[in-house]
Amino acid sequence: MTKPSIPVGIIFSQHGPYQAMGCEIFKSAMMAVDEINDQAEFDFSIIPHVRDPRGIVSEYHTACDDLIRNVGVEHIVGCYTSASRKQVLPIVERTDRLLWHPARYEGFECSDNVIYVGASPNHNVLPLVRYVLDNLSREIFCVGSNYVWSWETNRVTRELATAAGGRIIAERLLELGESAVGHMVDEIVRRRPPVVFNTLVGSSSYAFIRAFHAATTAAGLDIPMLSCSLCEPELKIVGPASAGCITSSAYFESIRLPENRAFVARWKARYGEDSSPSVDGQSAYVSVYLLARALQRAGTSNIGEVRRAAAGLRYNSPQGPVWIDGGNNHCVLTPRLAVSNADGQFDIFWEADAPVKPDPYLTQLDVAVTPARDGASSGAPHLRVVK
């Protein structure tokens, strides 16, 4: 018998300034779709309706509007950057659709019409900055793309550093897709900061990492680079210059879990032995599986029923146990820290003892707590809410 089908929108940029990551995320989402459609466990098939906004921010709204009005989708898996998510958010809220957003993001948002599958700031920014403040330096030089991800990440970093008696030395931003990084690298070499936090996106980041490595090597400087987004496919794109970056993420290909070993084996069988899944790609894979299991549990594609079915839904994913917190639609994840190596992989040197509840507004963060200790308070008064 032919299974009934459920249309699902897939929106990722496969062209444009961050096409490399968009393609990787798209590949992971389609791998999950094909696996689900082949499994007898699911009594329906997912029909993917793919849109490519080409990295043009306004095109995300256009693509989303087309999927909702002309295709009739109720569920959309998509968006890599927060700029794209912000374009899609008003229309999914107005039409009461559900966006399954896979990418790690800056937090300070909570919509009934978004399932936030990627890391919240307490999963990646907080562990990274506290590690740096406690082990490397309390002064940080920030470079990033000029949009909400960098703005908010830098703001939280500033709060933490200031509370620890440190400071942000500088905050230098480039427009999305800009690759003229020479002035930033020159300033870093001249000022010799103890660490550099890189929140640049796509081709901007690749250009910066190469130029940074070349300039600091020539100057005889050893300045650690930090990231909350660098992933294995990007290490291959950048080349040897990418080695040594301290990265915070919920997923690395080197995670030693049977679920991840099986996932990586399936990935390489499908896309080639030399390929690697990315953190946001793995999260897109998880997004599709969470959606499918919520649809199966709900017995309908109705938004309200699926949202209720998704709350608390546990999935033993490649990155470990993941489930959706019904109180804020964000996922419970396991934070990890790793350093990139010359083989294009990450060596994990720390991970949380157990999955950590999402705290997108950092309401449990006490900025007065020293980096070496974990602590909570009733709130963090200086961390403003950003809608």
Coordinates of C-alpha atoms in Angstrom, one line a residue:
M1 CA 0.0 0.0 0.0
T2 CA 1.1 3.6 -0.7
K3 CA 1.7 5.6 2.4
P4 CA -0.1 8.9 2.8
S5 CA 2.2 11.8 2.2
I6 CA 2.9 14.9 4.2
P7 CA 4.5 18.0 2.5
V8 CA 7.4 19.6 4.3
G9 CA 9.2 22.7 3.3
I10 CA 13.1 22.6 3.2
I11 CA 14.7 26.0 3.0
F12 CA 18.5 26.3 2.9
S13 CA 20.7 28.4 0.7
Q14 CA 22.7 26.2 -1.7
H15 CA 24.2 29.3 -3.4
G16 CA 25.6 32.5 -2.1
P17 CA 28.1 33.6 0.7
Y18 CA 27.4 30.6 3.0
Q19 CA 26.5 28.1 0.3
A20 CA 29.0 25.5 1.6
M21 CA 27.2 25.2 4.9
G22 CA 23.8 25.5 3.3
C23 CA 24.5 22.5 1.0
E24 CA 25.8 20.5 3.9
I25 CA 22.7 21.1 6.0
F26 CA 20.5 20.4 3.0
K27 CA 22.3 17.1 2.4
S28 CA 21.7 16.0 6.1
A29 CA 18.0 17.0 6.0
M30 CA 17.5 15.0 2.7
M31 CA 19.3 12.0 4.2
A32 CA 16.9 12.0 7.1
V33 CA 13.9 12.3 4.8
D34 CA 15.0 9.3 2.7
E35 CA 15.7 7.2 5.8
I36 CA 12.3 8.0 7.3
N37 CA 10.5 7.2 4.0
D38 CA 12.2 3.8 3.9
Q39 CA 11.2 2.8 7.4
A40 CA 8.1 0.8 8.2
E41 CA 8.0 2.5 11.6
F42 CA 6.4 5.6 10.0
D43 CA 3.0 5.2 8.5
F44 CA 3.4 8.2 6.2
S45 CA 6.0 9.6 3.7
I46 CA 7.6 13.0 3.8
I47 CA 7.4 14.9 0.5
P48 CA 10.2 17.5 0.6
H49 CA 9.5 20.8 -1.2
V50 CA 13.0 22.5 -1.5
R51 CA 13.6 26.2 -1.8
D52 CA 17.0 27.9 -2.3
P53 CA 17.1 31.5 -1.2
R54 CA 20.7 31.9 -2.4
G55 CA 21.8 33.6 0.7
I56 CA 19.6 36.6 0.0
V57 CA 17.9 37.5 3.3
S58 CA 14.6 38.8 1.8
E59 CA 14.3 35.6 -0.3
Y60 CA 13.7 33.5 2.8
H61 CA 10.4 35.3 3.4
T62 CA 9.5 34.9 -0.3
A63 CA 10.3 31.1 -0.2
C64 CA 8.4 30.6 3.0
D65 CA 5.3 32.5 1.7
D66 CA 5.4 30.4 -1.4
L67 CA 5.5 27.1 0.5
I68 CA 2.6 28.1 2.8
R69 CA 0.4 29.7 0.2
N70 CA 1.0 27.6 -2.9
V71 CA 2.1 24.2 -1.5
G72 CA 0.2 24.3 1.8
V73 CA 3.0 23.1 4.0
E74 CA 2.4 23.2 7.8
H75 CA 6.0 22.3 8.7
I76 CA 9.2 23.9 7.5
V77 CA 12.8 22.7 8.2
G78 CA 15.2 25.5 7.5
C79 CA 17.3 28.6 8.0
Y80 CA 21.0 28.6 8.8
T81 CA 21.6 32.2 9.9
S82 CA 19.6 34.1 12.4
A83 CA 19.0 36.8 9.8
S84 CA 17.1 34.3 7.7
R85 CA 15.2 33.0 10.7
K86 CA 14.1 36.5 11.5
Q87 CA 12.7 36.8 8.0
V88 CA 10.7 33.6 8.3
L89 CA 9.4 34.1 11.9
P90 CA 6.7 36.7 11.1
I91 CA 5.0 34.6 8.4
V92 CA 5.1 31.3 10.3
E93 CA 3.6 33.1 13.3
R94 CA 0.9 34.9 11.3
T95 CA -0.2 31.7 9.5
D96 CA 0.4 29.4 12.5
R97 CA 3.0 27.1 10.9
L98 CA 5.9 25.4 12.6
L99 CA 9.5 26.2 11.7
W100 CA 12.0 23.5 12.8
H101 CA 15.2 25.5 13.1
P102 CA 18.4 23.4 13.2
A103 CA 21.2 25.9 13.7
R104 CA 22.8 27.0 16.9
Y105 CA 21.7 30.6 17.6
E106 CA 22.2 33.5 19.9
G107 CA 19.1 33.0 22.1
F108 CA 16.8 35.6 23.5
E109 CA 13.8 34.4 21.4
C110 CA 11.0 32.0 22.1
S111 CA 8.2 31.5 19.6
D112 CA 5.3 29.0 19.8
N113 CA 5.9 28.6 16.0
V114 CA 9.5 27.6 16.2
I115 CA 11.2 24.4 17.4
Y116 CA 14.8 25.4 18.2
V117 CA 16.8 22.2 17.7
G118 CA 20.2 23.9 17.7
A119 CA 22.3 25.0 20.7
S120 CA 21.1 27.8 22.9
P121 CA 23.7 30.3 24.3
N122 CA 24.0 28.3 27.5
H123 CA 25.0 25.2 25.4
N124 CA 27.8 26.8 23.5
V125 CA 28.7 30.5 24.2
L126 CA 28.6 30.1 28.0
P127 CA 30.9 26.9 28.3
L128 CA 33.4 28.4 25.8
V129 CA 33.7 31.8 27.4
R130 CA 33.9 30.5 30.9
Y131 CA 36.6 28.1 29.8
V132 CA 38.6 30.9 28.2
L133 CA 38.2 33.2 31.2
D134 CA 39.3 30.5 33.6
N135 CA 42.2 29.1 31.5
L136 CA 43.4 31.5 28.9
S137 CA 42.6 35.2 29.3
R138 CA 40.0 37.7 30.6
E139 CA 40.6 39.9 27.6
I140 CA 39.0 38.9 24.3
F141 CA 39.2 40.4 20.8
C142 CA 36.0 39.8 18.9
V143 CA 35.5 39.6 15.1
G144 CA 32.2 38.7 13.5
S145 CA 29.5 39.3 10.8
N146 CA 27.4 42.3 11.2
Y147 CA 24.1 40.8 12.3
V148 CA 22.2 39.5 15.3
W149 CA 24.3 36.3 15.9
S150 CA 27.5 38.3 16.4
W151 CA 25.8 41.2 18.2
E152 CA 24.2 39.0 20.9
T153 CA 27.1 36.6 21.2
N154 CA 29.5 39.5 21.8
R155 CA 27.1 41.1 24.3
V156 CA 26.9 37.9 26.4
T157 CA 30.7 37.5 26.1
R158 CA 31.1 41.1 27.3
E159 CA 28.8 40.5 30.3
L160 CA 30.8 37.4 31.4
A161 CA 34.2 39.0 30.8
T162 CA 33.3 42.2 32.7
A163 CA 31.9 40.3 35.6
A164 CA 35.2 38.3 35.8
G165 CA 37.2 41.5 35.9
G166 CA 38.1 41.3 32.2
R167 CA 37.0 43.1 29.0
I168 CA 36.3 43.0 25.3
I169 CA 39.4 44.6 23.8
A170 CA 37.7 45.3 20.4
E171 CA 34.6 44.3 18.4
R172 CA 35.1 44.3 14.7
L173 CA 32.3 43.4 12.3
L174 CA 32.0 42.7 8.5
E175 CA 28.9 42.6 6.4
L176 CA 27.7 39.1 5.5
G177 CA 29.7 37.8 2.6
E178 CA 32.5 40.4 2.9
S179 CA 36.0 39.0 2.5
A180 CA 38.1 42.1 2.9
V181 CA 39.6 41.1 6.3
G182 CA 43.1 42.6 6.0
H183 CA 42.4 45.6 8.3
M184 CA 41.1 43.3 11.1
V185 CA 44.1 41.0 10.8
D186 CA 46.5 44.0 10.8
E187 CA 44.9 45.3 14.0
I188 CA 45.2 42.0 15.7
V189 CA 48.9 41.6 14.8
R190 CA 49.5 45.2 16.0
R191 CA 47.6 44.9 19.3
R192 CA 48.5 41.2 20.0
P193 CA 45.4 40.2 22.0
P194 CA 45.6 37.1 24.1
V195 CA 42.6 35.4 22.3
V196 CA 40.3 36.1 19.3
F197 CA 36.7 35.1 19.2
N198 CA 35.5 34.5 15.6
T199 CA 31.7 34.7 14.9
L200 CA 32.2 35.4 11.2
V201 CA 29.9 33.4 8.8
G202 CA 30.7 31.4 5.7
S203 CA 33.2 32.8 3.2
S204 CA 34.0 35.8 5.5
S205 CA 35.2 33.4 8.2
Y206 CA 37.3 31.3 5.8
A207 CA 39.1 34.3 4.4
F208 CA 39.7 35.6 8.0
I209 CA 41.1 32.3 9.3
R210 CA 43.6 32.0 6.4
A211 CA 44.7 35.6 6.7
F212 CA 44.9 35.4 10.5
H213 CA 47.0 32.2 10.4
A214 CA 49.4 33.6 7.8
A215 CA 49.9 37.0 9.6
T216 CA 50.3 35.6 13.1
T217 CA 52.7 32.9 11.9
A218 CA 54.8 35.5 10.1
A219 CA 54.8 37.7 13.2
G220 CA 55.7 34.8 15.5
L221 CA 52.5 35.1 17.4
D222 CA 50.5 32.3 19.0
I223 CA 47.0 33.6 19.5
P224 CA 44.2 31.1 20.2
M225 CA 41.1 31.4 18.1
L226 CA 37.7 30.6 19.5
S227 CA 34.5 29.6 17.7
C228 CA 30.9 28.5 18.3
S229 CA 30.3 27.4 14.7
L230 CA 33.4 26.0 13.0
C231 CA 32.7 22.5 11.8
E232 CA 34.5 19.6 10.0
P233 CA 33.5 20.5 6.4
E234 CA 34.8 24.1 7.0
L235 CA 38.1 22.7 8.3
K236 CA 38.5 21.0 4.9
I237 CA 37.6 24.2 3.1
V238 CA 40.0 26.4 5.0
G239 CA 42.8 23.8 5.0
P240 CA 45.8 23.7 7.4
A241 CA 45.2 27.2 8.7
S242 CA 42.1 26.0 10.6
A243 CA 44.1 23.8 13.0
G244 CA 44.1 24.8 16.6
C245 CA 40.7 26.5 16.9
I246 CA 39.0 26.0 20.2
T247 CA 35.3 25.3 19.4
S248 CA 32.2 24.9 21.4
S249 CA 29.5 22.6 19.9
A250 CA 26.9 20.0 20.8
Y251 CA 28.1 17.8 17.9
F252 CA 31.5 16.7 16.5
E253 CA 32.1 13.9 14.1
S254 CA 34.6 12.4 16.6
I255 CA 31.9 11.7 19.3
R256 CA 32.3 8.1 20.4
L257 CA 28.7 7.0 20.6
P258 CA 27.3 4.0 18.7
E259 CA 24.5 6.2 17.3
N260 CA 27.1 8.6 15.9
R261 CA 29.4 5.9 14.5
A262 CA 26.4 4.5 12.6
F263 CA 25.3 7.9 11.4
V264 CA 28.8 8.8 10.1
A265 CA 29.0 5.4 8.4
R266 CA 25.7 6.1 6.6
W267 CA 26.7 9.6 5.8
K268 CA 30.0 8.5 4.2
A269 CA 28.3 5.7 2.3
R270 CA 25.9 8.2 0.8
Y271 CA 28.2 11.2 0.3
G272 CA 31.8 9.8 0.1
E273 CA 34.5 8.7 2.4
D274 CA 36.2 12.1 2.3
S275 CA 33.1 14.0 3.4
S276 CA 32.0 14.9 6.9
P277 CA 28.7 15.9 8.5
S278 CA 28.5 19.4 10.1
V279 CA 27.1 20.4 13.4
D280 CA 24.2 22.2 11.9
G281 CA 23.7 19.5 9.3
Q282 CA 23.5 16.8 12.0
S283 CA 21.0 19.1 13.7
A284 CA 18.9 19.3 10.5
Y285 CA 19.0 15.5 10.5
V286 CA 17.8 15.5 14.1
S287 CA 15.1 18.1 13.2
V288 CA 13.6 15.9 10.5
Y289 CA 13.6 12.9 12.8
L290 CA 12.0 14.9 15.7
L291 CA 9.3 16.2 13.3
A292 CA 8.6 12.7 12.0
R293 CA 8.3 11.2 15.4
A294 CA 6.1 14.0 16.6
L295 CA 3.9 13.5 13.5
Q296 CA 3.7 9.8 14.2
R297 CA 2.9 10.4 17.9
A298 CA 0.2 13.0 17.1
G299 CA -1.4 11.1 14.3
T300 CA -1.9 14.3 12.4
S301 CA 0.1 17.2 10.9
N302 CA -2.0 19.8 12.8
I303 CA 0.4 22.3 14.4
G304 CA -1.1 22.3 17.9
E305 CA -1.2 18.5 18.1
V306 CA 2.3 18.1 16.7
R307 CA 3.7 20.7 19.1
R308 CA 2.1 18.9 22.1
A309 CA 3.4 15.6 20.8
A310 CA 6.9 17.0 20.4
A311 CA 7.2 18.2 24.0
G312 CA 9.5 15.8 25.9
L313 CA 10.0 13.6 22.8
R314 CA 13.3 11.9 23.4
Y315 CA 15.6 10.8 20.5
N316 CA 18.9 9.0 20.9
S317 CA 20.6 11.1 18.1
P318 CA 24.2 11.0 16.8
Q319 CA 25.1 13.7 19.3
G320 CA 23.5 11.9 22.2
P321 CA 20.1 12.1 23.9
V322 CA 18.0 15.0 22.6
W323 CA 14.5 16.1 23.7
I324 CA 12.3 19.2 23.3
D325 CA 11.6 21.3 26.4
G326 CA 7.9 21.9 26.2
G327 CA 8.3 25.1 28.2
N328 CA 10.3 27.0 25.6
N329 CA 10.4 24.8 22.4
H330 CA 14.2 24.5 22.7
C331 CA 16.2 21.3 22.8
V332 CA 18.0 19.7 25.7
L333 CA 21.6 19.1 24.5
T334 CA 25.0 18.1 25.7
P335 CA 27.7 20.9 25.5
R336 CA 31.2 20.0 24.4
L337 CA 34.5 21.7 23.8
A338 CA 37.1 20.6 21.3
V339 CA 40.2 21.8 19.4
S340 CA 40.6 21.4 15.7
N341 CA 43.6 19.3 14.5
A342 CA 45.7 19.1 11.3
D343 CA 43.6 16.1 10.1
G344 CA 40.5 18.2 9.6
Q345 CA 38.8 16.8 12.8
F346 CA 38.2 17.9 16.4
D347 CA 39.7 16.5 19.5
I348 CA 37.1 16.7 22.3
F349 CA 38.6 17.7 25.6
W350 CA 35.5 18.5 27.7
E351 CA 31.8 17.6 27.7
A352 CA 29.0 18.1 30.2
D353 CA 28.3 15.2 32.6
A354 CA 24.7 15.1 31.4
P355 CA 22.4 16.8 28.8
V356 CA 21.7 20.4 29.8
K357 CA 18.3 22.1 29.7
P358 CA 18.0 25.0 27.3
D359 CA 18.2 28.5 28.8
P360 CA 17.7 30.8 25.8
Y361 CA 17.2 33.9 27.9
L362 CA 20.0 33.0 30.3
T363 CA 17.7 33.4 33.2
Q364 CA 19.7 30.9 35.3
L365 CA 23.0 32.8 34.7
D366 CA 24.6 34.7 37.4
V367 CA 27.3 36.9 35.8
A368 CA 28.9 37.4 39.2
V369 CA 29.9 33.8 39.5
T370 CA 33.5 33.2 38.7
P371 CA 34.2 31.2 35.5
A372 CA 35.6 28.2 37.4
R373 CA 32.3 27.5 39.2
D374 CA 28.8 26.7 38.1
G375 CA 26.1 28.7 39.6
A376 CA 22.5 29.9 39.2
S377 CA 20.5 32.8 40.4
S378 CA 16.9 34.0 40.0
G379 CA 18.1 36.0 37.0
A380 CA 20.8 38.0 35.2
P381 CA 19.6 41.6 35.4
H382 CA 22.0 43.0 32.8
L383 CA 21.1 40.5 30.1
R384 CA 18.4 42.3 28.1
V385 CA 15.6 40.5 26.3
V386 CA 15.8 40.7 22.5
K387 CA 12.8 39.8 20.4

